[in-house]
Amino acid sequence: ILNVEQSPQSLHVQEGDSTNFTCSFPSSNFYALHWYRWETAKSPEALFVMTLNGDEKKKGRISATLNTKEGYSYLYIKGSQPEDSATYLCAFEEQGAQKLVFGQGTRLTINP
Amino acid sequence: NAGVMQNPRHLVRRRGQEARLRCSPMKGHSHVYWYRQLPEEGLKFMVYLQKENIIDESGMPKERFSAEFPKEGPSILRIQQVVRGDSAAYFCASSPVANSPLHFGNGTRLTVT
């Protein structure tokens, strides 16, 4: 059974502060690592798909890094805004398998 | 360009009834995935389909659950003889090709009474 762990489970951050959280995944048979943002009452929305060790992706104030050798990815949010409040999911994609294994998510709340 | 459409949004069934959940993928997407979110748990993979084919059903319970994605029409997730433990949110996602980001629907919340 593939294990994808995210930490912390929940996080409260003051508006304007920067924050980051972690996704751990198996370091063998790696194909891709996905990040999704899931706002309340909406559906998960893709942020990044990362495939190469050392890869860094950026979208506005959100960025992500990837270490496939040790099996972790970090998601960073710079200068948090209330609209960043959401659950952030990572998902591991294994070589040869066309399905995603999701972590439990990090629930981020930005306090104004 | 409409997104992934799931219906109904909410479905209430009594124990022993059948539940049929529908998913219309985004236009041009031929890969459909079903995920289930049980209370207090994360998204769990159920099944991956392409038009008229089940590619991977390793996450589907062996009994009572079935899925199809016919040549014409939406993908259907069917649960026969529902039990209380089937109460969950069922999400459909689609993609244009394999190994690409998923586009999710808003889910169907099934409640079994």
Coordinates of N, CA and C in Angstrom, one line a residue:
Chain A
I1 N 0.9 -1.2 0.0 CA 0.0 0.0 0.0 C 0.9 1.2 0.0
L2 N 0.7 2.1 -1.0 CA 1.5 3.3 -1.1 C 1.0 4.3 0.0
N3 N 2.0 4.9 0.7 CA 1.7 5.9 1.8 C 2.2 7.3 1.4
V4 N 1.2 8.2 1.3 CA 1.5 9.6 1.1 C 1.1 10.4 2.3
E5 N 2.0 11.0 2.9 CA 1.8 11.7 4.2 C 2.0 13.2 4.0
Q6 N 1.1 14.0 4.6 CA 1.2 15.5 4.5 C 1.2 16.0 6.0
S7 N 2.1 17.0 6.2 CA 2.1 17.6 7.5 C 2.4 19.1 7.3
P8 N 1.8 19.9 8.3 CA 0.9 19.5 9.3 C -0.5 19.2 8.7
Q9 N -1.4 18.6 9.6 CA -2.7 18.4 9.1 C -3.5 19.7 9.0
S10 N -3.2 20.6 9.9 CA -3.9 21.9 9.8 C -2.9 23.0 10.2
L11 N -3.2 24.2 9.8 CA -2.2 25.3 10.0 C -3.0 26.6 10.0
H12 N -2.7 27.5 11.0 CA -3.3 28.8 11.0 C -2.2 29.8 10.9
V13 N -2.3 30.7 9.9 CA -1.3 31.7 9.6 C -1.9 33.1 9.5
Q14 N -1.1 34.0 10.0 CA -1.6 35.4 10.0 C -1.4 36.0 8.6
E15 N -2.4 36.7 8.1 CA -2.3 37.4 6.8 C -1.0 38.1 6.6
G16 N -0.4 37.9 5.5 CA 0.9 38.6 5.2 C 2.1 37.7 5.5
D17 N 1.9 36.7 6.4 CA 3.0 35.8 6.7 C 3.2 34.8 5.6
S18 N 4.4 34.2 5.6 CA 4.7 33.2 4.6 C 4.6 31.8 5.3
T19 N 4.4 30.8 4.6 CA 4.2 29.5 5.2 C 4.6 28.4 4.3
N20 N 4.9 27.2 4.8 CA 5.1 26.1 4.0 C 4.7 24.8 4.6
F21 N 4.4 23.8 3.8 CA 4.1 22.5 4.4 C 4.6 21.4 3.5
T22 N 4.6 20.1 4.0 CA 5.3 19.0 3.4 C 4.5 17.9 2.9
C23 N 4.9 17.3 1.9 CA 4.3 16.0 1.4 C 5.4 15.0 1.3
S24 N 5.2 13.8 1.9 CA 6.2 12.7 1.8 C 5.6 11.6 1.0
F25 N 6.4 11.0 0.2 CA 5.9 9.9 -0.7 C 7.0 8.9 -0.9
P26 N 6.6 7.7 -1.5 CA 7.6 6.7 -1.7 C 8.7 7.2 -2.6
S27 N 10.0 6.8 -2.4 CA 11.1 7.3 -3.2 C 11.4 6.3 -4.4
S28 N 10.6 5.2 -4.4 CA 10.9 4.3 -5.5 C 9.7 4.3 -6.5
N29 N 10.0 4.0 -7.7 CA 8.9 3.9 -8.8 C 8.2 5.3 -9.0
F30 N 9.0 6.3 -8.8 CA 8.4 7.7 -8.9 C 8.1 8.0 -10.3
Y31 N 6.9 8.6 -10.6 CA 6.6 9.2 -11.9 C 6.3 10.6 -11.8
A32 N 5.4 11.0 -10.9 CA 5.1 12.5 -10.8 C 4.5 12.7 -9.4
L33 N 4.6 14.0 -9.1 CA 4.0 14.5 -7.8 C 3.1 15.6 -8.2
H34 N 1.8 15.6 -7.8 CA 0.8 16.6 -8.1 C 0.5 17.4 -6.8
W35 N 0.2 18.7 -6.9 CA -0.4 19.5 -5.9 C -1.7 20.1 -6.3
Y36 N -2.7 20.0 -5.4 CA -4.0 20.5 -5.7 C -4.4 21.4 -4.6
R37 N -5.2 22.4 -4.9 CA -5.9 23.3 -3.9 C -7.3 23.0 -3.9
W38 N -7.9 22.8 -2.7 CA -9.3 22.5 -2.5 C -10.0 23.4 -1.6
E39 N -10.7 24.4 -2.2 CA -11.5 25.3 -1.4 C -12.8 24.8 -1.0
T40 N -13.3 25.2 0.1 CA -14.6 24.7 0.7 C -15.7 24.9 -0.4
A41 N -16.5 23.9 -0.5 CA -17.7 24.0 -1.4 C -17.3 24.0 -2.9
K42 N -16.0 23.8 -3.2 CA -15.6 23.7 -4.6 C -14.9 22.4 -4.8
S43 N -14.4 22.2 -6.0 CA -13.7 20.9 -6.3 C -12.2 21.2 -6.3
P44 N -11.4 20.1 -6.1 CA -9.9 20.3 -6.2 C -9.5 20.9 -7.5
E45 N -8.5 21.8 -7.4 CA -8.0 22.4 -8.6 C -6.5 22.2 -8.7
A46 N -6.0 21.8 -9.8 CA -4.6 21.5 -10.0 C -3.7 22.7 -9.9
L47 N -2.6 22.6 -9.1 CA -1.7 23.7 -9.0 C -0.4 23.3 -9.8
F48 N 0.2 22.2 -9.5 CA 1.4 21.8 -10.1 C 1.5 20.3 -10.4
V49 N 2.2 20.0 -11.4 CA 2.6 18.6 -11.6 C 4.1 18.6 -11.8
M50 N 4.8 17.8 -10.9 CA 6.3 17.9 -10.9 C 6.8 16.5 -11.2
T51 N 7.8 16.4 -12.1 CA 8.3 15.1 -12.5 C 9.8 14.9 -12.3
L52 N 10.6 16.0 -12.2 CA 12.0 15.9 -12.2 C 12.6 16.2 -10.8
N53 N 13.5 15.4 -10.3 CA 14.2 15.7 -9.1 C 14.8 17.0 -9.1
G54 N 14.6 17.8 -8.1 CA 15.1 19.2 -8.0 C 14.2 20.2 -8.7
D55 N 13.1 19.8 -9.3 CA 12.2 20.7 -9.9 C 11.6 21.7 -9.0
E56 N 11.5 22.9 -9.5 CA 10.8 24.0 -8.7 C 9.8 24.6 -9.7
K57 N 8.5 24.7 -9.1 CA 7.5 25.3 -9.9 C 6.9 26.5 -9.2
K58 N 6.4 27.5 -9.9 CA 5.9 28.7 -9.2 C 4.7 29.2 -10.0
K59 N 3.7 29.6 -9.2 CA 2.5 30.2 -9.7 C 2.1 31.3 -8.8
G60 N 2.4 32.6 -9.2 CA 2.1 33.7 -8.3 C 2.9 33.6 -7.0
R61 N 2.2 33.6 -5.9 CA 2.9 33.6 -4.6 C 3.1 32.2 -4.1
I62 N 2.7 31.2 -4.9 CA 2.8 29.8 -4.5 C 3.9 29.1 -5.3
S63 N 4.8 28.4 -4.6 CA 5.8 27.6 -5.3 C 6.0 26.3 -4.6
A64 N 6.6 25.4 -5.3 CA 6.8 24.0 -4.8 C 8.1 23.5 -5.3
T65 N 8.7 22.6 -4.4 CA 10.0 22.0 -4.7 C 9.8 20.5 -4.6
L66 N 10.7 19.8 -5.3 CA 10.6 18.3 -5.3 C 11.9 17.6 -5.1
N67 N 12.0 16.7 -4.2 CA 13.1 15.8 -4.0 C 12.7 14.4 -4.1
T68 N 12.9 13.8 -5.3 CA 12.4 12.4 -5.5 C 13.3 11.4 -4.8
K69 N 14.6 11.7 -4.6 CA 15.5 10.7 -4.0 C 15.2 10.4 -2.5
E70 N 14.7 11.5 -1.8 CA 14.4 11.3 -0.4 C 12.9 11.3 -0.2
G71 N 12.1 11.5 -1.3 CA 10.7 11.4 -1.3 C 9.9 12.5 -0.5
Y72 N 10.2 13.7 -0.9 CA 9.4 14.8 -0.3 C 9.3 16.0 -1.2
S73 N 8.2 16.7 -1.0 CA 7.9 18.0 -1.7 C 7.5 19.0 -0.7
Y74 N 7.9 20.2 -0.9 CA 7.4 21.3 -0.1 C 6.6 22.3 -0.9
L75 N 5.5 22.8 -0.3 CA 4.7 23.8 -1.0 C 4.9 25.1 -0.1
Y76 N 5.2 26.2 -0.8 CA 5.4 27.5 -0.1 C 4.4 28.5 -0.5
I77 N 3.9 29.3 0.4 CA 3.0 30.4 0.1 C 3.7 31.6 0.7
K78 N 3.9 32.6 -0.1 CA 4.6 33.8 0.3 C 3.5 34.9 0.5
G79 N 3.6 35.6 1.6 CA 2.6 36.7 1.9 C 1.2 36.3 1.8
S80 N 0.8 35.3 2.7 CA -0.5 34.7 2.7 C -1.6 35.7 2.7
Q81 N -2.6 35.4 1.9 CA -3.9 36.2 1.8 C -5.1 35.4 2.2
P82 N -6.2 36.0 2.6 CA -7.3 35.2 3.0 C -7.8 34.2 2.0
E83 N -7.7 34.6 0.7 CA -8.1 33.7 -0.4 C -7.2 32.5 -0.5
D84 N -6.1 32.4 0.2 CA -5.3 31.2 0.2 C -5.8 30.1 1.1
S85 N -6.8 30.5 1.9 CA -7.4 29.5 2.8 C -8.0 28.4 2.0
A86 N -7.6 27.2 2.3 CA -8.0 26.0 1.5 C -7.3 24.8 2.1
T87 N -7.7 23.6 1.6 CA -7.0 22.4 1.9 C -6.1 22.1 0.7
Y88 N -4.8 21.9 1.0 CA -3.8 21.6 -0.1 C -3.5 20.1 -0.1
L89 N -3.7 19.5 -1.2 CA -3.5 18.1 -1.4 C -2.3 17.8 -2.2
C90 N -1.5 16.8 -1.8 CA -0.5 16.3 -2.8 C -0.9 14.9 -3.2
A91 N -0.5 14.5 -4.3 CA -0.8 13.2 -4.9 C 0.4 12.6 -5.6
F92 N 0.7 11.3 -5.3 CA 1.8 10.6 -5.9 C 1.3 9.8 -7.0
E93 N 2.1 9.8 -8.1 CA 1.8 9.0 -9.3 C 3.0 8.1 -9.5
E94 N 2.7 6.8 -9.5 CA 3.7 5.8 -9.6 C 4.0 5.4 -11.0
Q95 N 5.2 5.0 -11.3 CA 5.5 4.5 -12.7 C 4.6 3.4 -13.1
G96 N 4.0 3.5 -14.3 CA 3.2 2.4 -14.8 C 1.8 2.4 -14.3
A97 N 1.5 3.3 -13.4 CA 0.1 3.3 -12.8 C -0.5 4.6 -13.2
Q98 N -1.7 4.6 -13.7 CA -2.3 5.9 -14.1 C -3.4 6.3 -13.2
K99 N -3.0 6.4 -11.9 CA -3.9 6.8 -10.9 C -3.1 7.6 -9.9
L100 N -3.8 8.5 -9.1 CA -3.1 9.3 -8.1 C -3.4 8.8 -6.7
V101 N -2.4 8.7 -5.9 CA -2.6 8.4 -4.5 C -2.5 9.7 -3.7
F102 N -3.6 10.1 -3.1 CA -3.6 11.4 -2.4 C -3.2 11.3 -0.9
G103 N -2.6 12.4 -0.5 CA -2.4 12.5 1.0 C -3.7 13.0 1.6
Q104 N -3.6 13.2 2.9 CA -4.9 13.6 3.6 C -5.1 15.1 3.5
G105 N -4.0 15.8 3.1 CA -4.2 17.2 2.9 C -3.7 18.1 4.1
T106 N -3.3 19.3 3.9 CA -3.0 20.3 4.9 C -4.1 21.4 4.8
R107 N -4.8 21.6 5.9 CA -5.9 22.5 5.9 C -5.3 23.9 6.4
L108 N -5.3 24.8 5.5 CA -4.6 26.1 5.8 C -5.7 27.2 6.0
T109 N -5.6 27.9 7.1 CA -6.5 29.0 7.4 C -5.7 30.3 7.6
I110 N -6.1 31.3 6.8 CA -5.4 32.6 6.9 C -6.2 33.5 7.8
N111 N -5.6 34.0 8.9 CA -6.3 34.9 9.8 C -6.1 36.3 9.4
P112 N -7.2 37.1 9.1 CA -7.0 38.5 8.7 C -6.5 39.4 9.8
Chain B
N1 N -16.3 26.6 -21.9 CA -16.0 25.2 -21.8 C -16.4 24.6 -20.4
A2 N -17.5 23.9 -20.4 CA -18.0 23.4 -19.2 C -17.0 22.5 -18.5
G3 N -16.9 22.5 -17.2 CA -16.0 21.6 -16.5 C -16.6 20.2 -16.4
V4 N -16.1 19.4 -15.4 CA -16.6 18.1 -15.2 C -17.9 18.2 -14.4
M5 N -18.9 17.6 -15.0 CA -20.3 17.7 -14.4 C -20.7 16.4 -13.7
Q6 N -21.0 16.5 -12.5 CA -21.5 15.4 -11.8 C -22.9 15.6 -11.3
N7 N -23.7 14.6 -11.4 CA -25.1 14.7 -10.8 C -25.6 13.3 -10.4
P8 N -26.4 13.3 -9.3 CA -26.9 14.5 -8.6 C -25.8 15.0 -7.7
R9 N -26.0 16.2 -7.1 CA -25.1 16.7 -6.1 C -25.3 16.0 -4.8
H10 N -26.5 15.7 -4.5 CA -26.8 15.0 -3.3 C -27.8 13.9 -3.6
L11 N -27.6 12.7 -3.0 CA -28.4 11.5 -3.2 C -28.6 10.8 -1.9
V12 N -29.9 10.6 -1.6 CA -30.3 9.9 -0.4 C -30.9 8.6 -0.8
R13 N -30.4 7.5 -0.2 CA -30.9 6.2 -0.5 C -31.1 5.4 0.8
R14 N -32.1 4.5 0.8 CA -32.3 3.7 1.9 C -31.4 2.4 1.7
R15 N -31.1 1.8 2.8 CA -30.3 0.6 2.8 C -31.0 -0.4 1.8
G16 N -30.2 -1.0 1.0 CA -30.7 -2.0 0.0 C -31.1 -1.5 -1.3
Q17 N -31.2 -0.1 -1.5 CA -31.5 0.5 -2.8 C -30.3 0.6 -3.6
E18 N -30.5 1.0 -4.8 CA -29.3 1.2 -5.8 C -29.0 2.7 -5.9
A19 N -27.8 3.0 -6.0 CA -27.4 4.4 -6.3 C -26.6 4.5 -7.6
R20 N -27.0 5.4 -8.4 CA -26.4 5.6 -9.7 C -25.8 7.1 -9.8
L21 N -24.5 7.2 -9.9 CA -23.9 8.5 -9.9 C -23.3 8.7 -11.3
R22 N -23.6 9.9 -11.8 CA -23.2 10.2 -13.2 C -22.1 11.3 -13.3
C23 N -21.3 11.1 -14.3 CA -20.2 12.0 -14.5 C -20.0 12.3 -16.0
S24 N -20.1 13.5 -16.4 CA -19.7 13.9 -17.7 C -18.4 14.6 -17.7
P25 N -17.4 14.0 -18.4 CA -16.0 14.6 -18.3 C -16.0 15.9 -19.1
M26 N -14.9 16.7 -19.0 CA -14.7 17.9 -19.8 C -14.7 17.5 -21.3
K27 N -15.1 18.4 -22.1 CA -15.1 18.1 -23.6 C -13.6 17.8 -24.0
G28 N -13.5 16.7 -24.7 CA -12.2 16.3 -25.2 C -11.4 15.4 -24.3
H29 N -12.0 15.2 -23.1 CA -11.3 14.3 -22.2 C -11.8 12.9 -22.3
S30 N -10.9 11.9 -22.5 CA -11.4 10.6 -22.6 C -11.0 9.7 -21.5
H31 N -10.3 10.3 -20.4 CA -9.9 9.5 -19.3 C -10.7 10.0 -18.1
V32 N -11.4 9.0 -17.4 CA -12.2 9.3 -16.3 C -11.8 8.5 -15.1
Y33 N -11.8 9.2 -13.9 CA -11.4 8.6 -12.7 C -12.5 8.8 -11.6
W34 N -12.7 7.8 -10.8 CA -13.6 8.0 -9.7 C -12.9 7.9 -8.4
Y35 N -13.1 8.8 -7.5 CA -12.5 8.8 -6.1 C -13.6 8.9 -5.1
R36 N -13.4 8.3 -3.9 CA -14.3 8.4 -2.8 C -13.7 9.0 -1.6
Q37 N -14.4 9.9 -1.0 CA -14.0 10.5 0.3 C -14.9 10.1 1.4
L38 N -14.5 9.1 2.2 CA -15.3 8.8 3.4 C -15.1 9.8 4.5
P39 N -16.1 9.9 5.4 CA -16.0 10.9 6.4 C -14.6 10.9 7.2
E40 N -14.0 12.0 7.3 CA -12.7 12.2 8.0 C -11.6 11.5 7.3
E41 N -11.7 11.2 6.1 CA -10.6 10.6 5.3 C -10.3 11.3 4.1
G42 N -9.2 11.0 3.4 CA -8.8 11.7 2.2 C -9.5 11.0 1.0
L43 N -9.1 11.5 -0.2 CA -9.6 11.0 -1.4 C -8.9 9.6 -1.7
K44 N -9.8 8.6 -2.0 CA -9.3 7.3 -2.2 C -9.7 6.9 -3.7
F45 N -8.7 6.4 -4.4 CA -8.9 6.0 -5.8 C -9.9 4.8 -5.9
M46 N -10.8 4.8 -6.8 CA -11.7 3.7 -7.0 C -11.4 3.0 -8.3
V47 N -11.6 3.8 -9.4 CA -11.5 3.2 -10.7 C -11.1 4.2 -11.8
Y48 N -10.4 3.7 -12.8 CA -9.9 4.5 -13.9 C -10.5 3.9 -15.2
L49 N -11.2 4.7 -16.0 CA -11.8 4.2 -17.2 C -11.4 5.1 -18.4
Q50 N -11.3 4.5 -19.6 CA -11.3 5.2 -20.8 C -12.6 4.8 -21.6
K51 N -12.9 5.4 -22.7 CA -14.1 5.1 -23.4 C -14.3 3.6 -23.6
E52 N -15.3 3.1 -23.0 CA -15.7 1.7 -23.1 C -14.8 0.7 -22.5
N53 N -13.7 1.2 -21.8 CA -12.8 0.2 -21.1 C -12.5 0.6 -19.7
I54 N -12.5 -0.4 -18.8 CA -12.0 -0.2 -17.5 C -10.5 -0.5 -17.5
I55 N -9.7 0.5 -17.1 CA -8.3 0.3 -17.2 C -7.7 -0.2 -15.8
D56 N -8.2 0.4 -14.8 CA -7.7 0.0 -13.4 C -8.9 0.1 -12.5
E57 N -9.3 -1.0 -11.9 CA -10.4 -1.0 -10.9 C -9.9 -1.5 -9.5
S58 N -8.6 -1.3 -9.3 CA -8.0 -1.9 -8.1 C -8.6 -1.2 -6.8
G59 N -9.2 -0.1 -6.9 CA -9.7 0.6 -5.7 C -11.2 0.3 -5.5
M60 N -11.8 -0.5 -6.3 CA -13.3 -0.7 -6.2 C -13.5 -1.9 -5.3
P61 N -14.5 -1.8 -4.4 CA -14.9 -2.9 -3.6 C -15.3 -4.0 -4.6
K62 N -15.1 -5.3 -4.2 CA -15.3 -6.4 -5.2 C -16.8 -6.6 -5.4
E63 N -17.6 -6.3 -4.5 CA -19.0 -6.6 -4.6 C -19.8 -5.3 -4.6
R64 N -20.9 -5.3 -5.3 CA -21.9 -4.2 -5.3 C -21.5 -3.0 -6.1
F65 N -20.3 -2.8 -6.4 CA -19.8 -1.6 -7.1 C -19.5 -1.9 -8.5
S66 N -19.9 -1.1 -9.4 CA -19.5 -1.2 -10.8 C -19.4 0.1 -11.5
A67 N -18.6 0.2 -12.5 CA -18.5 1.5 -13.2 C -18.4 1.2 -14.7
E68 N -18.9 2.2 -15.5 CA -18.8 2.1 -16.9 C -18.6 3.5 -17.5
F69 N -18.1 3.5 -18.7 CA -17.9 4.8 -19.5 C -18.2 4.4 -20.9
P70 N -19.5 4.5 -21.3 CA -19.9 4.0 -22.6 C -19.4 5.0 -23.7
K71 N -19.5 4.5 -24.9 CA -19.1 5.3 -26.1 C -19.8 6.6 -26.1
E72 N -21.1 6.6 -25.9 CA -21.9 7.8 -25.8 C -22.5 7.9 -24.4
G73 N -22.4 9.1 -23.9 CA -23.0 9.4 -22.6 C -22.0 9.5 -21.5
P74 N -22.5 9.7 -20.3 CA -21.6 10.0 -19.1 C -21.1 8.6 -18.6
S75 N -20.1 8.8 -17.7 CA -19.6 7.6 -17.0 C -20.6 7.5 -15.8
I76 N -20.8 6.2 -15.5 CA -21.8 5.9 -14.4 C -21.0 5.0 -13.3
L77 N -21.2 5.4 -12.1 CA -20.7 4.6 -10.9 C -22.0 4.1 -10.3
R78 N -22.1 2.8 -10.2 CA -23.3 2.1 -9.7 C -23.0 1.4 -8.5
I79 N -23.8 1.6 -7.5 CA -23.7 0.9 -6.2 C -25.0 0.2 -5.9
Q80 N -24.9 -1.1 -5.9 CA -26.2 -1.9 -5.6 C -26.3 -2.2 -4.2
Q81 N -27.5 -2.3 -3.7 CA -27.8 -2.7 -2.3 C -27.0 -1.9 -1.3
V82 N -27.1 -0.6 -1.4 CA -26.3 0.2 -0.6 C -26.4 -0.1 0.9
V83 N -25.3 0.2 1.6 CA -25.2 0.0 3.1 C -24.8 1.4 3.7
R84 N -24.9 1.5 5.0 CA -24.6 2.8 5.6 C -23.1 3.2 5.4
G85 N -22.3 2.2 5.3 CA -20.8 2.5 5.1 C -20.5 3.0 3.7
D86 N -21.5 3.0 2.8 CA -21.3 3.6 1.5 C -21.5 5.1 1.5
S87 N -22.0 5.6 2.6 CA -22.2 7.1 2.7 C -20.8 7.8 2.6
A88 N -20.7 8.6 1.6 CA -19.5 9.3 1.3 C -19.7 10.3 0.2
A89 N -18.6 11.1 -0.1 CA -18.6 12.0 -1.2 C -17.9 11.3 -2.3
Y90 N -18.5 11.2 -3.5 CA -17.9 10.5 -4.6 C -17.5 11.6 -5.7
F91 N -16.2 11.6 -6.0 CA -15.7 12.6 -7.0 C -15.3 11.9 -8.2
C92 N -15.6 12.6 -9.3 CA -15.2 12.2 -10.6 C -14.2 13.2 -11.1
A93 N -13.2 12.7 -11.8 CA -12.2 13.6 -12.4 C -11.9 13.1 -13.9
S94 N -11.5 14.0 -14.7 CA -11.2 13.7 -16.1 C -9.9 14.3 -16.5
S95 N -9.3 13.7 -17.5 CA -8.0 14.3 -18.1 C -8.0 14.0 -19.6
P96 N -7.3 14.8 -20.4 CA -7.3 14.6 -21.9 C -6.4 13.4 -22.3
V97 N -5.3 13.2 -21.5 CA -4.4 12.1 -21.7 C -4.1 11.6 -20.4
A98 N -3.5 10.4 -20.4 CA -3.0 9.8 -19.1 C -1.9 10.6 -18.6
N99 N -1.6 10.5 -17.3 CA -0.5 11.2 -16.6 C -0.5 12.7 -16.8
S100 N -1.7 13.3 -16.7 CA -1.8 14.8 -16.8 C -2.7 15.2 -15.6
P101 N -2.7 16.5 -15.3 CA -3.5 17.0 -14.1 C -4.9 16.6 -14.3
L102 N -5.6 16.3 -13.2 CA -7.0 15.9 -13.2 C -7.8 17.2 -13.0
H103 N -9.0 17.1 -13.7 CA -10.0 18.2 -13.5 C -11.2 17.5 -12.8
F104 N -11.5 18.0 -11.6 CA -12.5 17.4 -10.8 C -13.9 18.0 -10.9
G105 N -14.9 17.1 -10.7 CA -16.3 17.6 -10.6 C -16.5 18.0 -9.1
N106 N -17.7 18.5 -8.9 CA -18.0 19.0 -7.5 C -18.5 17.9 -6.6
G107 N -18.6 16.7 -7.1 CA -18.9 15.5 -6.3 C -20.3 15.2 -6.1
T108 N -20.6 14.0 -5.7 CA -22.0 13.6 -5.3 C -21.9 13.1 -3.9
R109 N -22.7 13.7 -3.1 CA -22.7 13.3 -1.7 C -23.8 12.3 -1.5
L110 N -23.4 11.0 -1.2 CA -24.4 9.9 -1.0 C -24.6 9.7 0.5
T111 N -25.9 9.7 0.8 CA -26.3 9.4 2.2 C -27.2 8.2 2.2
V112 N -26.8 7.2 3.0 CA -27.6 6.0 3.1 C -28.3 6.0 4.4
T113 N -29.6 5.9 4.4 CA -30.3 6.0 5.7 C -30.8 4.6 6.1

